[in-house]
Short mmCIF file of C-alpha atoms (C1' of nucleotides) in Angstrom, two decimals:
data_model
loop_
_atom_site.label_atom_id
_atom_site.label_comp_id
_atom_site.label_asym_id
_atom_site.label_seq_id
_atom_site.Cartn_x
_atom_site.Cartn_y
_atom_site.Cartn_z
CA MET R 24 234.63 -82.65 80.83
CA PRO R 25 231.93 -84.43 82.91
CA PRO R 26 233.36 -86.28 86.25
CA VAL R 27 234.03 -89.70 85.88
CA THR R 28 231.96 -90.23 89.03
CA THR R 29 228.48 -89.52 88.50
CA ARG R 30 226.52 -91.01 91.72
CA SER R 31 223.01 -90.35 92.72
CA ASN R 32 222.86 -88.79 96.17
CA THR R 33 219.99 -91.11 97.29
CA GLU R 34 222.71 -94.30 97.53
CA PRO R 35 224.57 -95.35 100.44
CA ARG R 36 227.61 -93.17 100.88
CA LEU R 37 230.72 -94.66 99.77
CA SER R 38 233.28 -95.95 102.01
CA ARG R 39 236.62 -94.38 102.04
CA PRO R 40 238.71 -96.95 100.32
CA VAL R 41 236.37 -96.79 97.55
CA GLN R 42 236.63 -92.90 97.43
CA VAL R 43 240.35 -93.69 97.61
CA ALA R 44 240.42 -95.88 94.66
CA GLU R 45 237.94 -93.96 92.54
CA SER R 46 240.23 -90.66 93.37
CA ILE R 47 243.10 -92.88 92.18
CA LYS R 48 241.54 -93.27 88.72
CA ASP R 49 240.70 -90.13 88.33
CA TRP R 50 244.49 -88.98 88.89
CA VAL R 51 245.70 -91.77 86.44
CA VAL R 52 243.50 -90.25 83.62
CA ALA R 53 244.51 -86.77 84.19
CA GLU R 54 247.67 -87.35 84.46
CA GLY R 55 247.72 -89.63 81.36
CA LEU R 56 249.46 -92.59 82.94
CA LYS R 57 249.36 -95.38 80.52
CA ALA R 58 250.40 -99.04 81.18
CA GLY R 59 253.52 -99.58 82.97
CA ASP R 60 253.48 -96.10 84.87
CA ARG R 61 254.65 -95.93 88.59
CA LEU R 62 251.98 -95.02 90.76
CA PRO R 63 252.82 -92.89 94.36
CA GLY R 64 254.04 -95.26 97.41
CA GLU R 65 251.85 -96.47 99.80
CA ALA R 66 253.64 -94.06 102.05
CA ASP R 67 253.06 -90.89 99.81
CA LEU R 68 249.54 -92.02 98.96
CA ILE R 69 249.04 -91.58 103.04
CA VAL R 70 250.37 -88.24 103.28
CA ARG R 71 249.15 -87.13 100.10
CA PHE R 72 244.99 -88.61 101.23
CA GLY R 73 245.56 -87.73 104.66
CA MET R 74 244.56 -91.53 105.47
CA ALA R 75 245.47 -94.41 106.90
CA LYS R 76 247.38 -97.20 106.04
CA GLY R 77 245.11 -100.00 105.90
CA THR R 78 242.34 -97.49 103.77
CA ILE R 79 245.48 -97.00 101.41
CA ARG R 80 245.92 -100.31 101.30
CA GLU R 81 242.15 -101.60 100.90
CA ALA R 82 242.06 -99.18 97.97
CA MET R 83 244.71 -100.57 96.06
CA ARG R 84 243.35 -104.25 96.58
CA ILE R 85 240.40 -102.94 94.88
CA LEU R 86 242.24 -101.48 91.88
CA GLU R 87 244.09 -104.58 91.86
CA ALA R 88 240.89 -106.96 91.73
CA GLN R 89 239.67 -105.19 88.93
CA GLY R 90 242.87 -105.45 87.08
CA LEU R 91 244.21 -101.88 86.77
CA ILE R 92 247.23 -102.44 89.01
CA LYS R 93 249.65 -104.52 90.07
CA THR R 94 251.74 -104.34 92.87
CA ARG R 95 255.04 -105.20 93.61
CA THR R 96 257.55 -105.44 96.57
CA GLY R 97 260.95 -104.48 96.92
CA PRO R 98 262.79 -101.59 95.80
CA GLY R 99 261.65 -100.04 92.74
CA GLY R 100 258.45 -101.40 93.78
CA GLY R 101 255.54 -100.45 94.02
CA SER R 102 251.99 -100.27 92.33
CA PHE R 103 251.87 -100.06 88.36
CA VAL R 104 249.22 -99.32 85.98
CA HIS R 105 248.21 -102.29 84.14
CA GLU R 106 246.43 -102.81 81.26
CA VAL R 107 243.31 -105.18 82.08
CA SER R 108 244.01 -108.70 80.77
CA ARG R 109 241.56 -110.59 78.80
CA GLU R 110 241.84 -113.50 80.91
CA ARG R 111 240.83 -111.15 83.98
CA ALA R 112 238.21 -109.24 82.02
CA LYS R 113 236.43 -112.80 81.00
CA ALA R 114 237.10 -114.13 84.92
CA LEU R 115 235.02 -110.84 85.94
CA LEU R 116 232.53 -111.03 83.54
CA GLY R 117 232.18 -114.87 83.89
CA ASN R 118 230.77 -114.11 87.58
CA TYR R 119 227.99 -111.94 85.94
CA PHE R 120 226.70 -114.82 84.20
CA PHE R 121 227.59 -116.93 87.02
CA PHE R 122 224.33 -115.83 87.95
CA LYS R 123 222.01 -116.06 85.21
CA ASN R 124 221.76 -119.42 84.47
CA LEU R 125 222.64 -119.24 80.46
CA THR R 126 221.31 -121.91 78.11
CA ILE R 127 223.25 -123.41 75.37
CA GLY R 128 221.13 -122.28 72.87
CA ASP R 129 221.63 -118.88 74.34
CA ILE R 130 225.06 -119.31 73.45
CA TYR R 131 224.90 -120.64 70.53
CA GLN R 132 222.32 -117.77 69.13
CA LEU R 133 225.47 -115.72 69.28
CA ARG R 134 228.00 -118.01 67.84
CA LEU R 135 225.47 -118.38 64.82
CA THR R 136 226.14 -114.74 63.96
CA LEU R 137 229.27 -113.74 65.24
CA GLU R 138 231.64 -116.63 64.27
CA PRO R 139 231.36 -116.58 60.61
CA GLU R 140 231.74 -112.68 60.61
CA LEU R 141 235.13 -113.41 62.25
CA ALA R 142 235.76 -116.10 60.33
CA ALA R 143 235.34 -114.23 56.98
CA SER R 144 237.20 -111.01 58.18
CA LEU R 145 240.56 -113.34 58.96
CA ALA R 146 240.42 -115.04 55.61
CA GLY R 147 243.60 -114.22 53.74
CA ASN R 148 244.75 -112.45 57.10
CA LEU R 149 246.37 -115.04 58.78
CA PRO R 150 249.91 -115.47 58.95
CA GLU R 151 251.29 -119.07 58.03
CA ASP R 152 252.13 -120.12 61.37
CA VAL R 153 248.86 -119.26 62.70
CA LEU R 154 247.31 -121.79 60.15
CA GLN R 155 249.49 -124.17 61.14
CA LEU R 156 248.85 -123.97 64.53
CA LEU R 157 244.92 -124.72 63.65
CA GLU R 158 246.19 -127.58 61.74
CA ARG R 159 247.98 -128.75 64.57
CA ASN R 160 245.07 -128.21 66.85
CA ILE R 161 242.43 -130.22 64.35
CA ALA R 162 244.87 -133.09 64.31
CA GLN R 163 243.99 -133.52 68.34
CA TYR R 164 240.65 -135.26 67.36
CA SER R 165 241.13 -136.58 63.89
CA ARG R 166 239.76 -139.94 65.03
CA PRO R 167 236.57 -140.21 67.46
CA ALA R 168 237.07 -140.51 71.10
CA ARG R 169 237.29 -144.01 72.39
CA ASP R 170 235.80 -143.49 75.98
CA LEU R 171 234.12 -140.36 77.86
CA GLU R 172 237.26 -138.57 78.84
CA GLU R 173 238.67 -138.80 75.70
CA GLU R 174 235.70 -137.40 74.14
CA ARG R 175 235.89 -134.74 76.60
CA ALA R 176 239.09 -133.69 75.82
CA GLN R 177 238.30 -133.83 72.37
CA HIS R 178 235.54 -131.57 72.87
CA VAL R 179 237.56 -128.78 75.07
CA ALA R 180 240.42 -129.50 71.98
CA SER R 181 237.86 -128.54 69.34
CA LEU R 182 236.41 -125.35 71.35
CA ARG R 183 239.97 -124.27 71.16
CA PHE R 184 240.08 -123.75 67.73
CA HIS R 185 237.90 -121.05 67.99
CA ALA R 186 239.63 -119.47 70.84
CA ILE R 187 242.80 -119.37 68.14
CA LEU R 188 241.22 -118.03 65.77
CA ALA R 189 239.34 -115.19 68.25
CA GLU R 190 242.75 -113.95 69.34
CA GLN R 191 243.65 -113.43 65.98
CA ALA R 192 240.60 -110.81 65.02
CA ARG R 193 241.14 -107.45 63.85
CA ASN R 194 238.03 -106.22 65.77
CA PRO R 195 238.87 -106.46 69.52
CA LEU R 196 235.21 -106.69 70.60
CA LEU R 197 234.29 -109.40 68.40
CA GLY R 198 237.40 -111.40 69.59
CA PHE R 199 237.00 -110.76 72.98
CA VAL R 200 233.12 -112.17 72.63
CA ILE R 201 233.60 -114.97 70.58
CA ASP R 202 236.58 -115.87 73.21
CA PHE R 203 234.14 -115.71 76.14
CA MET R 204 231.39 -117.72 75.11
CA VAL R 205 234.34 -120.43 74.02
CA LYS R 206 235.37 -120.02 77.93
CA LEU R 207 231.66 -120.44 78.80
CA LEU R 208 231.47 -123.23 76.74
CA SER R 209 234.77 -124.94 78.35
CA ASP R 210 233.39 -123.95 81.82
CA LEU R 211 230.38 -125.56 81.41
CA THR R 212 231.82 -129.22 81.90
CA VAL R 213 229.95 -131.47 79.93
CA TYR R 214 229.18 -134.72 80.66
CA ARG R 215 227.59 -136.87 77.97
CA ARG R 216 224.93 -139.18 79.48
CA LEU R 217 225.70 -142.68 78.51
CA TYR R 218 222.30 -143.59 77.12
CA SER R 219 223.04 -140.97 74.38
CA PRO R 220 225.15 -142.46 72.22
CA PRO R 221 228.07 -140.13 70.52
CA ASN R 222 226.99 -139.22 66.99
CA ILE R 223 229.88 -139.85 65.27
CA GLU R 224 228.40 -138.63 61.82
CA LEU R 225 227.97 -135.09 63.22
CA TRP R 226 231.40 -135.25 64.85
CA GLN R 227 233.21 -136.24 61.34
CA GLN R 228 231.45 -133.37 60.16
CA GLY R 229 232.62 -131.08 62.43
CA HIS R 230 235.94 -131.98 62.02
CA ASP R 231 235.35 -131.48 58.18
CA HIS R 232 234.64 -128.39 58.84
CA GLN R 233 237.70 -127.11 60.44
CA LYS R 234 240.07 -128.33 57.83
CA ALA R 235 238.28 -126.66 55.18
CA LEU R 236 237.94 -124.01 56.81
CA VAL R 237 241.58 -123.37 57.33
CA LYS R 238 242.16 -123.96 53.64
CA ALA R 239 239.29 -121.25 53.02
CA LEU R 240 241.15 -119.21 55.61
CA ARG R 241 244.47 -119.99 53.38
CA ASP R 242 243.32 -119.23 50.03
CA GLY R 243 241.69 -115.55 51.62
CA ASP R 244 238.49 -116.80 50.72
CA ALA R 245 236.01 -114.80 52.91
CA ASP R 246 232.98 -115.94 51.68
CA CYS R 247 233.71 -119.47 51.44
CA ALA R 248 235.02 -119.15 55.15
CA ARG R 249 232.02 -117.74 56.19
CA ALA R 250 229.66 -120.37 54.62
CA ILE R 251 231.34 -123.07 56.20
CA MET R 252 231.41 -121.28 59.76
CA THR R 253 227.62 -121.06 59.31
CA ASP R 254 227.56 -124.83 58.43
CA HIS R 255 230.10 -125.54 61.57
CA MET R 256 228.15 -123.75 63.88
CA GLU R 257 224.70 -125.48 63.25
CA THR R 258 226.35 -128.84 63.11
CA ALA R 259 227.84 -128.24 66.46
CA TRP R 260 224.56 -126.71 67.86
CA LYS R 261 222.66 -130.07 66.33
CA LEU R 262 225.63 -131.88 68.15
CA MET R 263 225.28 -130.23 71.87
CA ARG R 264 221.11 -130.52 71.69
CA GLN R 265 221.60 -134.29 70.78
CA GLN R 266 223.92 -135.19 73.84
CA GLU R 267 221.99 -134.18 77.35
CA VAL R 268 224.28 -132.09 79.15
CA GLU R 269 224.79 -131.06 82.26
CA VAL R 270 225.90 -127.77 83.44
CA GLN R 271 227.67 -126.87 86.06
CA ASN R 272 228.29 -123.18 86.90
CA ARG R 273 231.22 -122.10 88.92
CA PHE R 274 233.20 -119.11 90.16
CA ILE R 275 236.18 -117.93 88.57
CA SER R 276 239.29 -117.10 89.75
CA GLU R 277 242.85 -114.77 89.26
CA MET V 27 235.05 -131.64 91.73
CA PRO V 28 238.20 -129.61 90.28
CA PRO V 29 239.46 -127.14 92.11
CA VAL V 30 238.26 -123.38 91.86
CA THR V 31 241.44 -122.10 92.04
CA THR V 32 243.94 -123.87 89.50
CA ARG V 33 246.85 -122.00 89.26
CA SER V 34 250.54 -122.98 87.73
CA ASN V 35 253.32 -122.37 90.10
CA THR V 36 255.56 -120.49 88.04
CA GLU V 37 253.95 -117.41 89.07
CA PRO V 38 254.20 -114.62 91.59
CA ARG V 39 252.98 -116.03 94.74
CA LEU V 40 249.37 -114.98 95.86
CA SER V 41 249.05 -112.34 97.89
CA ARG V 42 246.87 -113.58 100.96
CA PRO V 43 243.96 -111.49 101.03
CA VAL V 44 243.63 -112.70 97.37
CA GLN V 45 244.04 -116.14 98.60
CA VAL V 46 241.41 -115.56 101.34
CA ALA V 47 238.84 -113.98 98.71
CA GLU V 48 239.45 -117.29 96.66
CA SER V 49 238.87 -119.57 99.58
CA ILE V 50 235.68 -117.38 100.50
CA LYS V 51 234.69 -117.77 97.04
CA ASP V 52 235.07 -121.74 96.93
CA TRP V 53 233.38 -121.54 100.56
CA VAL V 54 230.31 -119.83 99.28
CA VAL V 55 229.60 -122.25 96.38
CA ALA V 56 230.56 -125.36 98.35
CA GLU V 57 227.95 -124.16 100.66
CA GLY V 58 225.47 -123.51 98.17
CA LEU V 59 224.81 -119.75 99.14
CA LYS V 60 222.93 -117.85 97.28
CA ALA V 61 222.38 -113.57 96.49
CA GLY V 62 221.22 -111.91 99.91
CA ASP V 63 222.45 -114.85 102.09
CA ARG V 64 225.18 -113.75 104.94
CA LEU V 65 228.58 -114.51 105.35
CA PRO V 66 230.41 -114.96 108.32
CA GLY V 67 231.58 -111.24 110.09
CA GLU V 68 234.66 -110.34 110.40
CA ALA V 69 235.44 -111.30 114.13
CA ASP V 70 234.67 -114.47 112.92
CA LEU V 71 236.76 -114.53 109.45
CA ILE V 72 239.59 -113.62 111.45
CA VAL V 73 239.66 -116.72 113.64
CA ARG V 74 238.68 -119.03 110.85
CA PHE V 75 241.58 -117.68 108.77
CA GLY V 76 243.95 -117.13 111.67
CA MET V 77 244.67 -114.02 110.05
CA ALA V 78 244.87 -110.32 110.70
CA LYS V 79 241.86 -107.79 110.55
CA GLY V 80 243.22 -105.94 107.86
CA THR V 81 243.98 -108.80 105.61
CA ILE V 82 240.45 -109.86 106.11
CA ARG V 83 238.93 -106.75 105.14
CA GLU V 84 241.33 -106.56 102.24
CA ALA V 85 239.95 -109.65 101.27
CA MET V 86 236.16 -108.36 101.26
CA ARG V 87 237.30 -105.32 99.33
CA ILE V 88 238.60 -107.59 96.54
CA LEU V 89 235.10 -109.16 96.83
CA GLU V 90 233.12 -106.35 97.07
CA ALA V 91 235.00 -104.99 93.88
CA GLN V 92 234.14 -107.56 91.69
CA GLY V 93 230.55 -107.33 92.55
CA LEU V 94 230.42 -110.33 94.68
CA ILE V 95 229.46 -109.07 98.17
CA LYS V 96 228.13 -106.15 99.62
CA THR V 97 228.80 -105.31 103.12
CA ARG V 98 226.77 -103.03 105.68
CA THR V 99 227.70 -101.34 109.31
CA GLY V 100 225.32 -101.66 112.13
CA PRO V 101 223.57 -104.46 114.35
CA GLY V 102 222.25 -107.46 111.33
CA GLY V 103 225.14 -105.75 109.25
CA GLY V 104 227.91 -107.88 107.53
CA SER V 105 229.08 -108.95 104.06
CA PHE V 106 226.12 -110.42 102.09
CA VAL V 107 226.14 -112.20 98.58
CA HIS V 108 225.35 -109.86 96.18
CA GLU V 109 224.36 -110.84 92.19
CA VAL V 110 226.56 -109.07 90.33
CA SER V 111 224.70 -106.40 88.56
CA ARG V 112 224.67 -105.33 85.13
CA GLU V 113 225.91 -102.35 85.50
CA ARG V 114 228.76 -103.44 87.63
CA ALA V 115 229.83 -105.67 85.07
CA LYS V 116 229.68 -103.06 82.23
CA ALA V 117 231.98 -100.96 84.29
CA LEU V 118 234.09 -103.44 84.76
CA LEU V 119 233.99 -105.07 81.04
CA GLY V 120 234.57 -101.36 80.23
CA ASN V 121 237.88 -101.28 81.95
CA TYR V 122 239.44 -103.95 79.47
CA PHE V 123 238.25 -101.94 76.41
CA PHE V 124 239.62 -98.71 77.71
CA PHE V 125 243.26 -100.01 76.90
CA LYS V 126 242.11 -101.22 73.27
CA ASN V 127 240.98 -98.65 71.08
CA LEU V 128 237.64 -99.39 69.80
CA THR V 129 236.33 -97.88 66.24
CA ILE V 130 232.82 -96.86 65.98
CA GLY V 131 233.31 -99.59 63.05
CA ASP V 132 234.20 -102.50 65.54
CA ILE V 133 231.18 -101.90 67.54
CA TYR V 134 229.02 -101.55 64.80
CA GLN V 135 230.32 -104.74 62.42
CA LEU V 136 228.73 -106.49 65.72
CA ARG V 137 225.50 -104.20 66.26
CA LEU V 138 224.88 -105.09 62.48
CA THR V 139 224.22 -108.70 63.22
CA LEU V 140 223.26 -108.80 66.69
CA GLU V 141 220.21 -106.25 66.71
CA PRO V 142 218.32 -107.62 64.06
CA GLU V 143 218.39 -111.08 65.94
CA LEU V 144 217.38 -109.07 69.24
CA ALA V 145 214.69 -107.25 67.38
CA ALA V 146 213.24 -110.51 65.70
CA SER V 147 213.27 -112.42 69.38
CA LEU V 148 211.12 -109.54 70.77
CA ALA V 149 208.77 -109.40 67.98
CA GLY V 150 205.19 -110.09 69.99
CA ASN V 151 206.98 -110.62 73.20
CA LEU V 152 206.64 -106.89 74.71
CA PRO V 153 204.04 -106.25 76.94
CA GLU V 154 202.01 -103.29 76.06
CA ASP V 155 203.86 -101.04 78.95
CA VAL V 156 207.49 -101.39 77.29
CA LEU V 157 206.09 -100.68 74.05
CA GLN V 158 205.00 -97.52 75.33
CA LEU V 159 207.94 -96.82 76.96
CA LEU V 160 209.61 -96.82 73.68
CA GLU V 161 207.01 -94.41 71.92
CA ARG V 162 207.69 -91.97 74.23
CA ASN V 163 211.55 -92.50 73.91
CA ILE V 164 211.40 -91.62 70.57
CA ALA V 165 208.93 -88.77 71.01
CA GLN V 166 212.18 -87.52 72.86
CA TYR V 167 213.92 -86.60 69.10
CA SER V 168 210.86 -86.55 66.77
CA ARG V 169 212.03 -83.10 65.92
CA PRO V 170 215.47 -82.22 64.60
CA ALA V 171 217.74 -80.52 67.44
CA ARG V 172 218.84 -76.76 67.34
CA ASP V 173 221.99 -76.70 68.43
CA LEU V 174 224.76 -78.97 69.21
CA GLU V 175 224.09 -79.70 72.83
CA GLU V 176 220.33 -80.67 71.72
CA GLU V 177 221.96 -83.10 69.30
CA ARG V 178 224.07 -84.76 71.69
CA ALA V 179 221.19 -84.96 73.95
CA GLN V 180 218.83 -86.77 70.98
CA HIS V 181 221.93 -89.07 70.03
CA VAL V 182 222.09 -90.39 73.74
CA ALA V 183 218.25 -90.76 73.99
CA SER V 184 218.14 -92.55 70.45
CA LEU V 185 220.65 -94.90 71.94
CA ARG V 186 218.60 -95.69 75.00
CA PHE V 187 215.82 -96.62 73.02
CA HIS V 188 218.09 -99.92 72.09
CA ALA V 189 219.26 -100.45 75.92
CA ILE V 190 215.63 -100.89 76.55
CA LEU V 191 215.34 -103.37 73.87
CA ALA V 192 218.16 -105.12 75.33
CA GLU V 193 216.70 -105.05 78.71
CA GLN V 194 213.66 -107.16 77.55
CA ALA V 195 215.92 -110.00 76.01
CA ARG V 196 215.05 -113.47 77.08
CA ASN V 197 218.68 -114.32 75.86
CA PRO V 198 220.77 -112.82 78.59
CA LEU V 199 223.91 -113.15 76.90
CA LEU V 200 222.83 -111.24 73.58
CA GLY V 201 221.01 -108.48 76.20
CA PHE V 202 224.20 -107.94 77.71
CA VAL V 203 226.24 -107.55 74.90
CA ILE V 204 223.79 -104.94 73.04
CA ASP V 205 223.81 -103.11 76.34
CA PHE V 206 227.17 -102.86 76.73
CA MET V 207 227.72 -101.34 73.46
CA VAL V 208 225.05 -99.32 73.77
CA LYS V 209 227.17 -97.82 77.04
CA LEU V 210 230.17 -97.94 74.89
CA LEU V 211 228.79 -95.58 72.45
CA SER V 212 227.35 -92.97 74.87
CA ASP V 213 230.49 -93.22 76.75
CA LEU V 214 232.13 -92.53 73.71
CA THR V 215 231.46 -88.94 74.00
CA VAL V 216 230.75 -87.25 70.23
CA TYR V 217 231.63 -84.04 69.39
CA ARG V 218 230.13 -82.96 66.10
CA ARG V 219 232.72 -81.10 64.10
CA LEU V 220 231.46 -78.10 62.90
CA TYR V 221 232.28 -78.01 59.40
CA SER V 222 230.38 -81.67 59.05
CA PRO V 223 226.82 -80.33 58.93
CA PRO V 224 223.94 -82.38 60.47
CA ASN V 225 222.23 -85.09 57.96
CA ILE V 226 218.95 -84.25 58.49
CA GLU V 227 217.54 -86.79 56.08
CA LEU V 228 219.61 -89.57 57.58
CA TRP V 229 218.43 -88.47 61.18
CA GLN V 230 214.91 -88.63 59.96
CA GLN V 231 214.94 -92.19 58.30
CA GLY V 232 216.27 -93.64 62.05
CA HIS V 233 213.62 -91.98 63.57
CA ASP V 234 211.01 -93.59 61.21
CA HIS V 235 212.99 -96.58 61.42
CA GLN V 236 212.06 -97.01 65.14
CA LYS V 237 208.42 -95.91 64.89
CA ALA V 238 208.40 -98.84 62.50
CA LEU V 239 209.66 -101.22 64.34
CA VAL V 240 207.97 -100.53 67.27
CA LYS V 241 204.78 -101.21 65.46
CA ALA V 242 206.13 -104.41 63.95
CA LEU V 243 207.14 -105.77 67.44
CA ARG V 244 203.66 -105.08 68.95
CA ASP V 245 202.12 -107.02 65.86
CA GLY V 246 204.62 -109.96 66.39
CA ASP V 247 206.08 -109.78 62.65
CA ALA V 248 209.35 -111.14 63.61
CA ASP V 249 210.77 -110.86 60.17
CA CYS V 250 209.82 -107.34 59.78
CA ALA V 251 211.34 -106.38 62.91
CA ARG V 252 214.44 -108.15 61.75
CA ALA V 253 214.40 -106.20 58.37
CA ILE V 254 213.73 -102.64 59.83
CA MET V 255 216.16 -103.25 62.18
CA THR V 256 219.29 -103.70 60.18
CA ASP V 257 218.18 -101.19 57.86
CA HIS V 258 218.41 -99.06 60.82
CA MET V 259 221.60 -100.10 61.84
CA GLU V 260 222.73 -99.27 58.48
CA THR V 261 221.45 -95.89 58.36
CA ALA V 262 223.00 -95.55 62.15
CA TRP V 263 226.68 -96.63 61.10
CA LYS V 264 226.31 -94.51 58.24
CA LEU V 265 225.43 -91.44 60.26
CA MET V 266 228.46 -92.28 62.50
CA ARG V 267 231.12 -92.03 59.64
CA GLN V 268 229.59 -88.71 58.12
CA GLN V 269 229.71 -87.02 61.15
CA GLU V 270 233.57 -86.59 62.13
CA VAL V 271 233.98 -87.77 65.25
CA GLU V 272 236.00 -87.36 68.53
CA VAL V 273 236.24 -89.93 70.69
CA GLN V 274 237.49 -90.18 74.33
CA ASN V 275 237.88 -92.72 76.22
CA ARG V 276 237.63 -92.90 80.21
CA PHE V 277 237.64 -95.25 83.38
CA ILE V 278 234.43 -96.03 84.55
CA SER V 279 233.56 -96.16 88.16
CA GLU V 280 231.15 -98.04 90.70
"C1'" DA Y 5 213.93 -89.23 121.06
"C1'" DT Y 6 217.59 -91.74 123.59
"C1'" DC Y 7 220.14 -95.22 124.78
"C1'" DT Y 8 222.51 -99.66 123.57
"C1'" DA Y 9 224.34 -103.60 121.62
"C1'" DT Y 10 226.25 -104.90 117.19
"C1'" DT Y 11 229.27 -105.41 113.62
"C1'" DT Y 12 231.87 -102.59 110.23
"C1'" DG Y 13 234.85 -98.75 109.68
"C1'" DT Y 14 239.20 -96.17 110.56
"C1'" DA Y 15 244.14 -95.18 112.74
"C1'" DC Y 16 248.64 -96.13 114.22
"C1'" DG Y 17 252.50 -98.21 115.67
"C1'" DT Y 18 255.41 -102.39 115.24
"C1'" DA Y 19 257.24 -106.41 112.66
"C1'" DT Y 20 258.24 -109.09 108.78
"C1'" DG Y 21 259.01 -110.61 104.44
"C1'" DT Y 22 261.03 -109.76 99.61
"C1'" DA Y 23 264.19 -107.80 95.57
"C1'" DT Y 24 267.17 -104.76 94.38
"C1'" DT Y 25 271.99 -103.08 94.77
"C1'" DA F 9 276.85 -110.35 102.63
"C1'" DA F 10 274.80 -106.15 103.78
"C1'" DA F 11 272.32 -102.34 103.46
"C1'" DT F 12 267.92 -100.30 101.52
"C1'" DA F 13 263.44 -99.38 99.95
"C1'" DC F 14 259.51 -101.53 99.35
"C1'" DA F 15 255.41 -103.85 100.53
"C1'" DT F 16 253.03 -107.10 103.70
"C1'" DA F 17 251.12 -108.86 107.82
"C1'" DC F 18 249.38 -108.14 112.53
"C1'" DG F 19 246.74 -106.42 116.98
"C1'" DT F 20 244.85 -103.29 119.52
"C1'" DA F 21 242.26 -99.19 119.89
"C1'" DC F 22 238.90 -96.19 119.21
"C1'" DA F 23 235.18 -94.19 115.56
"C1'" DA F 24 230.95 -94.91 113.13
"C1'" DA F 25 226.77 -96.59 111.72
"C1'" DT F 26 222.21 -98.65 112.60
"C1'" DA F 27 218.65 -101.71 113.82
"C1'" DG F 28 216.02 -102.55 118.42
"C1'" DA F 29 214.42 -101.50 122.94
#
DNA sequence: ATCTATTTGTACGTATGTATT
DNA sequence: AAATACATACGTACAAATAGA
């Protein structure tokens, strides 16, 4: 089995905490530990690695930052293997794109192909309560917004529709990517400029698409769901392009 | 401007190092620091935050683990804002999928739609040296492998073809996702079972596809490039399905 | 090549906080 | 309520790395 840490020897040597963190990762996989399993305590690790408390603690912080462990105080406390949460994964990936400046078009290029794929795969596979959740979500923006603030709230809510679908994906990769794009679009806080009036017609179309989509999903009509979602993505993109938008990147936390 | 750290007050309180790390992130964006800019030194941070050395160091380790800073010792050293590298981002995201067990099919569902999209967008936009790089890459597996080891090497090399394309993407999101999937496939070390003989024919088809693709890319024929890539993905998937494969997840480092 | 100044890295002892029993 | 078992935080001292004189 190839070592987990494959590293060229020209790079600057790794700091000890990083080395320790890597060793612990290796140890966890070697030991076959799963989420929830307990790691050796601080004191234990100190003697095992023959290193100072601070070094061990820094190593744990590294693992924690990557979302791989959680730590609790008190008796029975300690560090525990933790399945990286989707939120954490999205946040970490968001930091990467913080420096690239993505355009709305970049995101929609992917949405345009992936969201219809997701919709098709979900047709006939959603439990009734999820379908109802989708319908309740749609109800939040059944009428055009009256002011800019409400418009923004509706926009975020309509994105949430897609996040709900993404959560239901059978394909974890597909679900994650779509969920992440929804997050990007939500974070890119959008301020519509005053001189570009809201396009009520397009907005209404988007709303109708979502209603029709829920029906297709309930009926199990995959082809129909795919077609509707394709239309929906196209109008959504058109809507975004028409509104002059101001994009604001930011770091993501926790 | 909304605070970066929006947090419900029911969750367990955040540890100080995490708080410090968040504060530093906020400070960096507020200050408008860019990659390469220097952060205050350890000693400085200790007095600014009124906290102990260890606490500050743990905070820095958190930021470092996320790929947001790099630290150097010596005069003129210190911590510097760092653009999260693609490698780091892929590794962090890989940890997330370590716990989900992705199937080859999951990955190909996305590749099947995204790779053709990328190919089309690159047609006519690649500099000659990249095209030659692609051709040299193809040459590595122009003949069928003679043993299992060589076969595996060829498989990884043929994946590299797609990584090269992904690097050239104008759309950073599209490029990243494809690159990440290539990484997943490379990491999923594949051992062909002995009783399933290599399908020389399909392999040859894949090779021919790549050659034809480079031609289409050079000629600037987007539609042709898209069509070839679609075919290529389909045969690649077929190839994967035919070979009984054993998948091995692992943590990813650095 | 050697020294020196600067800045991070490591070590360790002690005290405090926190949750379980 | 008290004892226990953990992590958390602090402060000092010293070691290592690196740039520049």
